[in-house]
């Protein structure tokens, strides 16, 4: 088998045949049943390793009465208790700074990174030299699958601080033998400078969030540059929904004249590209031999059959410093097992990851995801590119209001065109989502754009509830 060992020890000089679409043909195209057998054996090794090296996993599995040697099938593995983000935070609070799930000596840590969220105690990632190397090899392999090749320029347009996305893209590009350009994002004026540099460097690959790719295109146009002039071949995205949402994906592909590839799961699960589309396959493939993903019932943590929805639960098969074993994401997706156009035999998330279950809201009994609202608006000619979702409570009912920008063309046509667009949006919301939404059309450029992940939901219910409590109601 092509370098499929635990602990991994990749040959950094390896490259596939230049004509092969696969980095590791066997690993990527083997019969799924055969792969599953090998995954079960690997899970036992990874669990035994984690148990031997971490009080965290010892405690957790002793309490559950589970041992590595009990795992004889993927079904057996479903009984292993899940790891939550909160448990990782608690472990780090008690055993600072890396928690008692660190499975290597602290002296082996080669890079420190951390979660990029702004609320609560952040989590530190202590990544060993070996794991850094493994991540680079995994990402190079998946980027090869996207169609990127040695010598290509890869432009990383995302913040290079507390965001694993940028670092993962960077080291994948380096291992692939690309010209890696860690441009970054987030500083004032940086987007306009990105436009200049993209024009100069003409990269084959661009990494960012989908929201930022749209922002970058707007700024390019303001500077009088058509984004197609950048000559980008592949835009690969992570961090938020978008890359697998047809209206958004097609719009971005059209703007740049490039292919969009959706990837990314969670920073803790780096190599986070383990869920990623390929040059020929849309949505996200689950590269199960790198990180084993189960799409599971959010309550029972048991896998759901292919074709159904659930929350992804992830297990590292190649990490040795802070391996995550059955980490629950809290996201929602649905998975299928079909023949993939690229020939890889992995399960697939045809619509990517919809978003966090916590971000879902209920309007009169209907579940609504912010990404579904974005999908509808992006599909409407005349939409100006940004919106806000306001959920408020009137009487005992939740109400949904959407403020959506119209574009300059609609503005030039006048108030009738604006009204007509608002009516079309309302009709689409009720047709597709089954909910009534009040749509307010607002001027182009009303809302600030993001250079990271979009935050569009304004939840008025919290305000309502706190007022209600103060009144003693
Ligand atoms: N999330 C991440 N990638 C997503 C995608 N492709 N589609 C839908 N939602 C996605 C470092 C990588 O970019 C992964 C990452 O963003 O990690 P974070 O910062 O820990 O955020 C994880 C969350 O981003 C996931 O749980 C998804 O909700 C979302």
CSV table of C-alpha atoms and ligand atoms in Angstrom, one decimal:
chain,number,residue,atom,x,y,z
A,1,UNK,CA,0.0,0.0,0.0
A,2,UNK,CA,1.2,3.5,-0.9
A,3,UNK,CA,2.5,5.0,2.4
A,4,UNK,CA,-0.4,4.1,4.6
A,5,UNK,CA,1.1,3.4,7.9
A,6,UNK,CA,0.6,4.5,11.5
A,7,UNK,CA,2.4,6.5,12.7
A,8,UNK,CA,2.8,7.9,9.2
A,9,UNK,CA,6.2,8.6,7.8
A,10,UNK,CA,5.8,10.2,4.4
A,11,UNK,CA,8.5,10.3,1.8
A,12,UNK,CA,8.8,14.0,1.0
A,13,UNK,CA,10.4,13.2,-2.4
A,14,UNK,CA,7.5,11.2,-3.6
A,15,UNK,CA,5.4,12.5,-6.6
A,16,UNK,CA,2.9,10.5,-8.7
A,17,UNK,CA,3.2,9.9,-12.4
A,18,UNK,CA,2.6,13.4,-13.9
A,19,UNK,CA,-0.3,11.9,-16.0
A,20,UNK,CA,-2.1,10.3,-13.1
A,21,UNK,CA,-5.1,12.1,-11.7
A,22,UNK,CA,-4.4,10.4,-8.4
A,23,UNK,CA,-1.6,11.0,-5.9
A,24,UNK,CA,-2.1,7.5,-4.4
A,25,UNK,CA,-4.1,5.5,-6.9
A,26,UNK,CA,-4.7,2.5,-4.6
A,27,UNK,CA,-5.7,4.4,-1.6
A,28,UNK,CA,-8.1,6.6,-3.6
A,29,UNK,CA,-9.7,4.0,-5.8
A,30,UNK,CA,-9.8,0.8,-3.9
A,31,UNK,CA,-13.1,-1.1,-3.3
A,32,UNK,CA,-14.8,0.7,-0.4
A,33,UNK,CA,-15.3,-2.6,1.5
A,34,UNK,CA,-11.6,-3.3,1.4
A,35,UNK,CA,-10.9,0.2,2.6
A,36,UNK,CA,-13.3,-0.1,5.4
A,37,UNK,CA,-11.6,-3.3,6.6
A,38,UNK,CA,-8.3,-1.5,6.6
A,39,UNK,CA,-9.8,1.5,8.4
A,40,UNK,CA,-11.1,-0.8,11.2
A,41,UNK,CA,-7.5,-2.1,11.7
A,42,UNK,CA,-6.2,1.4,11.6
A,43,UNK,CA,-8.7,2.6,14.2
A,44,UNK,CA,-7.6,-0.1,16.6
A,45,UNK,CA,-4.0,1.1,16.2
A,46,UNK,CA,-4.9,4.8,16.6
A,47,UNK,CA,-7.0,4.1,19.6
A,48,UNK,CA,-4.3,2.0,21.3
A,49,UNK,CA,-1.8,4.7,20.6
A,50,UNK,CA,-4.1,7.4,22.1
A,51,UNK,CA,-4.9,5.3,25.1
A,52,UNK,CA,-1.2,4.7,25.8
A,53,UNK,CA,-0.3,8.4,25.5
A,54,UNK,CA,-3.2,10.4,26.9
A,55,UNK,CA,-5.0,10.4,30.3
A,56,UNK,CA,-7.9,12.1,28.4
A,57,UNK,CA,-8.7,9.1,26.3
A,58,UNK,CA,-7.8,6.7,29.1
A,59,UNK,CA,-10.4,8.3,31.3
A,60,UNK,CA,-13.0,8.6,28.6
A,61,UNK,CA,-12.8,5.0,27.4
A,62,UNK,CA,-12.3,3.5,30.8
A,63,UNK,CA,-15.5,5.2,31.9
A,64,UNK,CA,-17.3,3.8,28.8
A,65,UNK,CA,-15.8,0.4,29.3
A,66,UNK,CA,-14.3,0.4,25.8
A,67,UNK,CA,-10.9,-0.8,24.6
A,68,UNK,CA,-9.2,-0.5,21.3
A,69,UNK,CA,-9.2,-4.3,20.9
A,70,UNK,CA,-13.1,-4.3,21.1
A,71,UNK,CA,-13.3,-2.6,17.8
A,72,UNK,CA,-13.9,-5.4,15.2
A,73,UNK,CA,-16.1,-3.4,12.8
A,74,UNK,CA,-17.1,0.1,11.9
A,75,UNK,CA,-20.4,-0.6,13.7
A,76,UNK,CA,-18.4,-1.4,16.9
A,77,UNK,CA,-16.7,1.9,16.6
A,78,UNK,CA,-20.1,3.8,16.8
A,79,UNK,CA,-20.1,2.9,20.5
A,80,UNK,CA,-17.0,4.9,21.2
A,81,UNK,CA,-18.1,8.1,23.0
A,82,UNK,CA,-17.8,11.3,21.0
A,83,UNK,CA,-15.3,14.1,21.9
A,84,UNK,CA,-16.8,17.6,22.1
A,85,UNK,CA,-15.2,21.0,21.8
A,86,UNK,CA,-16.2,21.7,25.4
A,87,UNK,CA,-14.2,18.7,26.6
A,88,UNK,CA,-11.1,19.9,24.8
A,89,UNK,CA,-11.5,23.4,26.4
A,90,UNK,CA,-12.0,21.8,29.8
A,91,UNK,CA,-8.9,19.6,29.3
A,92,UNK,CA,-6.8,22.6,28.4
A,93,UNK,CA,-8.1,24.6,31.3
A,94,UNK,CA,-7.1,21.8,33.7
A,95,UNK,CA,-3.9,20.8,31.9
A,96,UNK,CA,-2.6,24.0,30.3
A,97,UNK,CA,-1.7,24.8,27.6
A,98,UNK,CA,-2.3,21.8,25.3
A,99,UNK,CA,-4.6,19.6,27.5
A,100,UNK,CA,-4.2,16.0,28.5
A,101,UNK,CA,-5.1,14.7,25.1
A,102,UNK,CA,-1.7,15.8,23.9
A,103,UNK,CA,-0.1,12.5,22.9
A,104,UNK,CA,3.4,13.6,22.2
A,105,UNK,CA,6.0,15.1,24.5
A,106,UNK,CA,5.6,18.9,24.6
A,107,UNK,CA,9.2,19.2,23.4
A,108,UNK,CA,8.1,17.6,20.1
A,109,UNK,CA,5.7,20.5,19.3
A,110,UNK,CA,6.8,22.3,16.2
A,111,UNK,CA,3.9,24.7,15.6
A,112,UNK,CA,1.3,26.3,17.9
A,113,UNK,CA,-2.0,27.5,16.4
A,114,UNK,CA,-5.4,28.0,17.9
A,115,UNK,CA,-9.1,28.4,17.3
A,116,UNK,CA,-10.1,31.6,15.5
A,117,UNK,CA,-13.4,32.2,17.3
A,118,UNK,CA,-13.7,35.3,19.4
A,119,UNK,CA,-16.0,34.0,22.2
A,120,UNK,CA,-15.1,31.7,25.1
A,121,UNK,CA,-11.8,30.1,26.0
A,122,UNK,CA,-9.7,29.5,22.8
A,123,UNK,CA,-8.3,26.1,22.2
A,124,UNK,CA,-4.6,25.6,21.5
A,125,UNK,CA,-3.3,23.3,18.8
A,126,UNK,CA,0.1,21.8,19.6
A,127,UNK,CA,1.3,20.2,16.3
A,128,UNK,CA,4.4,18.0,16.2
A,129,UNK,CA,6.9,18.1,13.4
A,130,UNK,CA,5.7,14.7,12.3
A,131,UNK,CA,2.1,15.8,12.1
A,132,UNK,CA,3.1,19.0,10.3
A,133,UNK,CA,4.7,16.9,7.7
A,134,UNK,CA,1.7,14.5,7.5
A,135,UNK,CA,-0.7,17.5,7.1
A,136,UNK,CA,1.5,18.9,4.3
A,137,UNK,CA,1.5,15.5,2.5
A,138,UNK,CA,-2.2,15.0,2.9
A,139,UNK,CA,-3.0,18.4,1.6
A,140,UNK,CA,-0.6,18.1,-1.3
A,141,UNK,CA,-2.3,14.9,-2.3
A,142,UNK,CA,-5.8,16.4,-2.2
A,143,UNK,CA,-4.7,19.6,-4.0
A,144,UNK,CA,-3.2,17.3,-6.7
A,145,UNK,CA,-6.7,15.9,-7.0
A,146,UNK,CA,-8.1,19.4,-7.5
A,147,UNK,CA,-5.8,19.7,-10.5
A,148,UNK,CA,-3.0,21.8,-9.1
A,149,UNK,CA,0.5,20.7,-10.1
A,150,UNK,CA,4.1,21.4,-9.1
A,151,UNK,CA,5.3,24.8,-10.4
A,152,UNK,CA,1.8,26.3,-10.2
A,153,UNK,CA,1.5,29.5,-8.2
A,154,UNK,CA,-0.9,29.2,-5.2
A,155,UNK,CA,-2.2,32.4,-3.7
A,156,UNK,CA,-3.4,32.2,-0.1
A,157,UNK,CA,-5.9,35.0,0.5
A,158,UNK,CA,-6.9,34.4,4.1
A,159,UNK,CA,-5.6,35.6,7.4
A,160,UNK,CA,-2.3,34.0,8.5
A,161,UNK,CA,-2.8,34.0,12.2
A,162,UNK,CA,-5.3,32.1,14.2
A,163,UNK,CA,-6.8,30.4,11.2
A,164,UNK,CA,-5.7,26.9,10.2
A,165,UNK,CA,-7.2,27.3,6.8
A,166,UNK,CA,-4.4,29.5,5.5
A,167,UNK,CA,-1.6,27.4,7.0
A,168,UNK,CA,-3.0,24.2,5.8
A,169,UNK,CA,-3.3,25.6,2.2
A,170,UNK,CA,0.2,27.0,2.4
A,171,UNK,CA,2.0,23.9,3.5
A,172,UNK,CA,0.0,21.7,1.1
A,173,UNK,CA,1.1,24.0,-1.7
A,174,UNK,CA,4.7,23.9,-0.5
A,175,UNK,CA,4.8,20.1,-0.4
A,176,UNK,CA,3.2,19.9,-3.8
A,177,UNK,CA,6.1,21.9,-5.2
A,178,UNK,CA,4.1,25.0,-6.0
A,179,UNK,CA,5.1,28.6,-5.8
A,180,UNK,CA,3.4,29.3,-2.5
A,181,UNK,CA,2.3,32.9,-2.0
A,182,UNK,CA,1.2,33.5,1.7
A,183,UNK,CA,-0.5,36.8,0.9
A,184,UNK,CA,-2.9,36.8,3.8
A,185,UNK,CA,-6.0,39.0,4.3
A,186,UNK,CA,-7.5,41.2,6.9
A,187,UNK,CA,-5.3,44.3,7.0
A,188,UNK,CA,-6.7,47.6,5.8
A,189,UNK,CA,-6.4,48.1,2.0
A,190,UNK,CA,-5.2,44.5,1.6
A,191,UNK,CA,-7.9,43.5,-0.8
A,192,UNK,CA,-7.0,46.2,-3.3
A,193,UNK,CA,-3.4,45.1,-3.0
A,194,UNK,CA,-4.4,41.5,-3.6
A,195,UNK,CA,-6.0,42.7,-6.9
A,196,UNK,CA,-2.6,44.2,-8.0
A,197,UNK,CA,-0.6,41.1,-6.9
A,198,UNK,CA,-3.1,38.6,-8.5
A,199,UNK,CA,-2.7,40.6,-11.8
A,200,UNK,CA,1.1,40.3,-11.5
A,201,UNK,CA,1.4,36.7,-10.4
A,202,UNK,CA,-1.5,35.1,-12.3
A,203,UNK,CA,-1.8,32.2,-9.9
A,204,UNK,CA,-3.2,28.8,-10.9
A,205,UNK,CA,-4.8,28.4,-7.5
A,206,UNK,CA,-6.4,30.7,-5.0
A,207,UNK,CA,-7.4,29.8,-1.5
A,208,UNK,CA,-9.9,31.9,0.5
A,209,UNK,CA,-13.4,31.7,1.9
A,210,UNK,CA,-16.3,31.9,-0.6
A,211,UNK,CA,-17.4,35.2,0.9
A,212,UNK,CA,-14.0,36.7,0.4
A,213,UNK,CA,-13.7,35.5,-3.2
A,214,UNK,CA,-16.9,37.5,-3.9
A,215,UNK,CA,-15.5,40.5,-2.1
A,216,UNK,CA,-12.3,40.3,-4.0
A,217,UNK,CA,-14.2,40.3,-7.3
A,218,UNK,CA,-16.1,43.4,-6.2
A,219,UNK,CA,-12.9,45.3,-5.4
A,220,UNK,CA,-11.3,44.1,-8.6
A,221,UNK,CA,-14.2,45.6,-10.6
A,222,UNK,CA,-14.0,48.8,-8.6
A,223,UNK,CA,-10.3,49.0,-9.7
A,224,UNK,CA,-11.4,48.4,-13.3
A,225,UNK,CA,-10.1,44.8,-13.4
A,226,UNK,CA,-12.0,41.8,-14.7
A,227,UNK,CA,-11.2,38.9,-12.3
A,228,UNK,CA,-10.9,36.6,-15.3
A,229,UNK,CA,-7.6,38.5,-16.1
A,230,UNK,CA,-6.1,36.8,-13.0
A,231,UNK,CA,-6.0,33.6,-15.0
A,232,UNK,CA,-6.9,31.5,-12.0
A,233,UNK,CA,-7.7,27.8,-12.8
A,234,UNK,CA,-8.8,26.6,-9.3
A,235,UNK,CA,-10.5,28.4,-6.5
A,236,UNK,CA,-10.5,26.2,-3.4
A,237,UNK,CA,-12.6,27.3,-0.5
A,238,UNK,CA,-13.1,26.3,3.1
A,239,UNK,CA,-14.5,27.8,6.3
A,240,UNK,CA,-18.1,28.3,5.5
A,241,UNK,CA,-20.8,27.0,3.1
A,242,UNK,CA,-20.7,28.3,-0.5
A,243,UNK,CA,-18.5,26.1,-2.5
A,244,UNK,CA,-21.1,23.4,-2.9
A,245,UNK,CA,-24.2,25.7,-3.2
A,246,UNK,CA,-25.0,25.7,-6.9
A,247,UNK,CA,-26.0,29.4,-7.2
A,248,UNK,CA,-23.0,30.6,-5.3
A,249,UNK,CA,-20.5,28.2,-6.9
A,250,UNK,CA,-21.7,28.9,-10.4
A,251,UNK,CA,-21.6,32.7,-9.8
A,252,UNK,CA,-18.0,32.5,-8.6
A,253,UNK,CA,-16.9,30.1,-11.4
A,254,UNK,CA,-18.4,32.5,-13.9
A,255,UNK,CA,-16.8,35.6,-12.4
A,256,UNK,CA,-13.3,34.1,-12.3
A,257,UNK,CA,-13.6,31.7,-15.2
A,258,UNK,CA,-12.2,29.1,-12.8
A,259,UNK,CA,-13.2,25.9,-11.2
A,260,UNK,CA,-14.5,26.0,-7.6
A,261,UNK,CA,-13.6,23.2,-5.2
A,262,UNK,CA,-15.2,23.0,-1.8
A,263,UNK,CA,-13.3,21.7,1.2
A,264,UNK,CA,-12.8,22.0,4.9
A,265,UNK,CA,-14.2,20.6,8.1
A,266,UNK,CA,-12.8,21.9,11.4
A,267,UNK,CA,-9.4,23.3,12.5
A,268,UNK,CA,-9.1,20.5,15.1
A,269,UNK,CA,-9.3,18.0,12.3
A,270,UNK,CA,-6.5,19.4,10.3
A,271,UNK,CA,-5.6,18.1,7.6
A,272,UNK,CA,-9.0,19.8,7.2
A,273,UNK,CA,-9.0,19.2,3.4
A,274,UNK,CA,-9.9,15.6,4.1
A,275,UNK,CA,-13.4,16.6,3.0
A,276,UNK,CA,-12.8,18.0,-0.5
A,277,UNK,CA,-14.1,17.9,-4.0
A,278,UNK,CA,-11.8,17.1,-6.9
A,279,UNK,CA,-11.2,18.4,-10.4
A,280,UNK,CA,-14.1,16.2,-11.7
A,281,UNK,CA,-16.3,15.7,-8.7
A,282,UNK,CA,-18.5,18.3,-7.1
A,283,UNK,CA,-19.5,18.6,-3.5
A,284,UNK,CA,-17.0,17.0,-1.0
A,285,UNK,CA,-15.5,13.6,-1.1
A,286,UNK,CA,-14.7,12.1,2.3
A,287,UNK,CA,-11.1,11.0,2.0
A,288,UNK,CA,-11.7,8.2,4.6
A,289,UNK,CA,-8.2,6.9,4.7
A,290,UNK,CA,-6.9,10.2,6.1
A,291,UNK,CA,-9.7,11.1,8.5
A,292,UNK,CA,-12.5,8.6,8.9
A,293,UNK,CA,-15.9,10.5,8.8
A,294,UNK,CA,-19.2,9.2,10.0
A,295,UNK,CA,-22.4,11.1,9.2
A,296,UNK,CA,-24.4,10.3,12.3
A,297,UNK,CA,-27.6,10.9,14.2
A,298,UNK,CA,-26.8,14.0,16.4
A,299,UNK,CA,-28.4,12.3,19.4
A,300,UNK,CA,-27.4,8.7,19.2
A,301,UNK,CA,-24.1,9.3,17.5
A,302,UNK,CA,-24.7,6.2,15.3
A,303,UNK,CA,-24.2,6.4,11.5
A,304,UNK,CA,-27.2,7.2,9.4
A,305,UNK,CA,-27.6,5.3,6.1
A,306,UNK,CA,-26.2,6.8,2.9
A,307,UNK,CA,-28.8,9.2,1.5
A,308,UNK,CA,-29.7,10.6,4.9
A,309,UNK,CA,-28.8,13.7,6.9
A,310,UNK,CA,-26.7,13.8,10.0
A,311,UNK,CA,-23.8,15.5,11.8
A,312,UNK,CA,-20.3,14.6,10.8
A,313,UNK,CA,-18.2,12.8,13.4
A,314,UNK,CA,-14.5,12.8,12.6
A,315,UNK,CA,-11.6,10.5,13.5
A,316,UNK,CA,-7.9,11.2,12.7
A,317,UNK,CA,-6.2,8.2,11.2
A,318,UNK,CA,-2.8,9.8,10.7
A,319,UNK,CA,-2.3,12.4,13.5
A,320,UNK,CA,-0.1,11.7,16.5
A,321,UNK,CA,0.1,14.9,18.5
A,322,UNK,CA,-3.5,15.7,19.3
A,323,UNK,CA,-5.5,13.0,17.5
A,324,UNK,CA,-9.2,13.5,17.5
A,325,UNK,CA,-11.1,10.3,17.9
A,326,UNK,CA,-14.9,10.6,17.2
A,327,UNK,CA,-15.0,14.4,17.4
A,328,UNK,CA,-18.5,15.6,16.9
A,329,UNK,CA,-18.8,18.7,14.6
A,330,UNK,CA,-22.4,19.8,15.3
A,331,UNK,CA,-22.7,20.6,11.6
A,332,UNK,CA,-25.4,19.2,9.3
A,333,UNK,CA,-24.9,17.5,6.0
A,334,UNK,CA,-26.1,14.5,4.0
A,335,UNK,CA,-24.0,11.9,2.5
A,336,UNK,CA,-24.2,9.5,-0.5
A,337,UNK,CA,-22.2,6.6,-1.9
A,338,UNK,CA,-22.3,6.7,-5.6
A,339,UNK,CA,-19.8,6.3,-8.5
A,340,UNK,CA,-17.9,9.5,-8.6
A,341,UNK,CA,-16.9,11.1,-11.9
A,342,UNK,CA,-13.2,11.2,-10.8
A,343,UNK,CA,-13.1,7.5,-10.0
A,344,UNK,CA,-12.4,7.9,-6.3
A,345,UNK,CA,-14.4,5.5,-4.3
A,346,UNK,CA,-15.1,7.7,-1.3
A,347,UNK,CA,-18.5,8.7,0.1
A,348,UNK,CA,-19.5,12.2,-0.9
A,349,UNK,CA,-21.4,15.2,0.6
A,350,UNK,CA,-23.2,16.4,-2.6
A,351,UNK,CA,-24.3,19.7,-1.1
A,352,UNK,CA,-21.2,20.1,1.1
A,353,UNK,CA,-21.8,21.1,4.8
A,354,UNK,CA,-25.0,23.1,5.3
A,355,UNK,CA,-23.8,24.9,8.5
A,356,UNK,CA,-23.9,24.4,12.2
A,357,UNK,CA,-27.1,22.9,13.7
A,358,UNK,CA,-27.0,25.7,16.3
A,359,UNK,CA,-27.2,28.3,13.5
A,360,UNK,CA,-30.4,26.8,12.2
A,361,UNK,CA,-33.5,28.7,13.2
A,362,UNK,CA,-37.1,27.6,13.1
A,363,UNK,CA,-39.8,29.8,11.5
A,364,UNK,CA,-43.2,28.4,12.1
A,365,UNK,CA,-42.0,24.9,12.4
A,366,UNK,CA,-39.8,25.0,9.4
A,367,UNK,CA,-36.0,24.6,9.8
A,368,UNK,CA,-34.1,27.2,8.0
A,369,UNK,CA,-30.3,27.5,7.5
A,370,UNK,CA,-28.6,30.8,6.8
A,371,UNK,CA,-26.9,29.1,3.8
A,372,UNK,CA,-30.3,28.4,2.3
A,373,UNK,CA,-31.1,32.1,2.3
A,374,UNK,CA,-27.8,32.9,0.7
A,375,UNK,CA,-28.4,30.3,-1.9
A,376,UNK,CA,-31.8,31.8,-2.9
A,377,UNK,CA,-30.5,35.4,-3.1
A,378,UNK,CA,-27.4,34.5,-5.1
A,379,UNK,CA,-29.7,32.9,-7.6
A,380,UNK,CA,-31.7,36.1,-8.2
A,381,UNK,CA,-30.6,38.4,-11.0
A,382,UNK,CA,-30.3,41.9,-9.5
A,383,UNK,CA,-29.1,40.8,-6.0
A,384,UNK,CA,-26.4,43.2,-4.9
A,385,UNK,CA,-24.2,40.7,-3.0
A,386,UNK,CA,-24.8,41.1,0.7
A,387,UNK,CA,-27.7,40.6,3.1
A,388,UNK,CA,-28.8,40.3,6.7
A,389,UNK,CA,-31.2,37.8,8.3
A,390,UNK,CA,-33.2,39.2,11.1
A,391,UNK,CA,-35.2,36.9,13.3
A,392,UNK,CA,-37.6,38.6,15.6
A,393,UNK,CA,-40.5,37.6,17.8
A,394,UNK,CA,-43.8,39.3,17.2
A,395,UNK,CA,-46.4,38.0,19.6
A,396,UNK,CA,-45.8,34.3,20.1
A,397,UNK,CA,-44.5,33.8,16.5
A,398,UNK,CA,-41.0,34.0,15.2
A,399,UNK,CA,-40.7,36.2,12.2
A,400,UNK,CA,-38.1,36.2,9.5
A,401,UNK,CA,-37.0,39.4,7.8
A,402,UNK,CA,-34.3,39.6,5.2
A,403,UNK,CA,-32.6,42.8,4.2
A,404,UNK,CA,-31.0,42.3,0.8
A,405,UNK,CA,-29.0,44.7,-1.4
A,406,UNK,CA,-30.0,45.3,-5.0
A,407,UNK,CA,-27.3,45.9,-7.5
A,408,UNK,CA,-26.5,49.0,-9.5
A,409,UNK,CA,-28.4,47.9,-12.6
A,410,UNK,CA,-31.6,47.6,-10.6
A,411,UNK,CA,-30.9,50.9,-8.9
A,412,UNK,CA,-30.5,52.5,-12.3
A,413,UNK,CA,-33.9,51.2,-13.5
A,414,UNK,CA,-35.6,52.8,-10.5
A,415,UNK,CA,-38.1,52.0,-7.7
A,416,UNK,CA,-40.4,49.7,-9.8
A,417,UNK,CA,-37.5,47.4,-10.5
A,418,UNK,CA,-36.5,47.4,-6.8
A,419,UNK,CA,-40.0,46.5,-5.8
A,420,UNK,CA,-40.2,43.8,-8.4
A,421,UNK,CA,-37.0,42.2,-7.1
A,422,UNK,CA,-38.2,42.2,-3.5
A,423,UNK,CA,-41.4,40.5,-4.6
A,424,UNK,CA,-39.4,37.9,-6.6
A,425,UNK,CA,-37.3,37.2,-3.5
A,426,UNK,CA,-40.3,36.8,-1.2
A,427,UNK,CA,-41.9,34.4,-3.7
A,428,UNK,CA,-38.7,32.3,-3.8
A,429,UNK,CA,-38.5,32.2,0.0
A,430,UNK,CA,-42.0,30.9,0.2
A,431,UNK,CA,-41.5,28.5,-2.7
A,432,UNK,CA,-38.2,27.0,-1.7
A,433,UNK,CA,-38.2,27.3,2.1
A,434,UNK,CA,-41.9,27.1,2.7
A,435,UNK,CA,-41.7,30.2,5.0
A,436,UNK,CA,-43.0,33.7,4.6
A,437,UNK,CA,-40.1,36.2,4.9
A,438,UNK,CA,-40.5,40.0,4.8
A,439,UNK,CA,-37.9,41.2,2.4
A,440,UNK,CA,-36.6,44.7,2.5
A,441,UNK,CA,-34.5,45.7,-0.5
A,442,UNK,CA,-31.6,48.1,0.4
A,443,UNK,CA,-29.1,50.2,-1.6
A,444,UNK,CA,-26.0,48.6,-3.1
A,445,UNK,CA,-23.1,48.5,-0.6
A,446,UNK,CA,-25.2,49.0,2.5
A,447,UNK,CA,-23.5,46.2,4.4
A,448,UNK,CA,-19.8,45.8,5.2
A,449,UNK,CA,-18.1,42.9,3.4
A,450,UNK,CA,-16.0,40.3,5.1
A,451,UNK,CA,-12.5,39.1,4.5
A,452,UNK,CA,-13.2,36.0,6.5
A,453,UNK,CA,-16.4,34.1,7.2
A,454,UNK,CA,-19.7,35.9,6.7
A,455,UNK,CA,-21.8,36.6,9.8
A,456,UNK,CA,-25.3,37.5,8.6
A,457,UNK,CA,-27.8,36.5,11.2
A,458,UNK,CA,-29.2,39.1,13.6
A,459,UNK,CA,-31.1,37.2,16.2
A,460,UNK,CA,-33.6,39.5,17.9
A,461,UNK,CA,-35.1,36.8,20.0
A,462,UNK,CA,-32.3,37.0,22.6
A,463,UNK,CA,-33.1,40.6,23.1
A,464,UNK,CA,-36.7,39.8,23.3
A,465,UNK,CA,-36.0,37.1,25.9
A,466,UNK,CA,-33.8,39.2,28.1
A,467,UNK,CA,-36.4,42.0,28.1
A,468,UNK,CA,-39.0,39.5,28.9
A,469,UNK,CA,-37.0,38.1,31.9
A,470,UNK,CA,-36.3,41.6,33.3
A,471,UNK,CA,-40.0,42.2,33.4
A,472,UNK,CA,-40.2,39.0,35.4
A,473,UNK,CA,-42.4,37.4,32.7
B,1,LIG,N1,-17.1,25.1,7.8
B,1,LIG,C1,-15.8,24.9,7.5
B,1,LIG,N2,-15.6,24.6,6.3
B,1,LIG,C2,-16.8,24.5,5.7
B,1,LIG,C3,-17.3,24.2,4.4
B,1,LIG,N3,-16.5,23.9,3.4
B,1,LIG,N4,-18.6,24.2,4.2
B,1,LIG,C4,-19.5,24.6,5.2
B,1,LIG,N5,-19.1,24.9,6.4
B,1,LIG,C5,-17.8,24.8,6.7
B,1,LIG,C6,-9.7,25.5,8.6
B,1,LIG,C7,-10.8,25.1,7.7
B,1,LIG,O1,-11.2,26.2,7.0
B,1,LIG,C8,-11.9,24.5,8.5
B,1,LIG,C9,-12.5,25.6,9.4
B,1,LIG,O2,-13.1,26.6,9.0
B,1,LIG,O3,-12.4,25.3,10.7
B,1,LIG,P1,-12.9,26.2,11.9
B,1,LIG,O4,-12.4,27.6,11.8
B,1,LIG,O5,-12.6,25.4,13.1
B,1,LIG,O6,-14.5,26.2,11.7
B,1,LIG,C10,-15.2,25.0,11.6
B,1,LIG,C11,-16.6,25.3,11.1
B,1,LIG,O7,-16.6,26.0,9.9
B,1,LIG,C12,-17.3,24.0,10.8
B,1,LIG,O8,-17.8,23.3,11.9
B,1,LIG,C13,-18.4,24.4,9.8
B,1,LIG,O9,-19.5,24.9,10.4
B,1,LIG,C14,-17.7,25.5,9.1
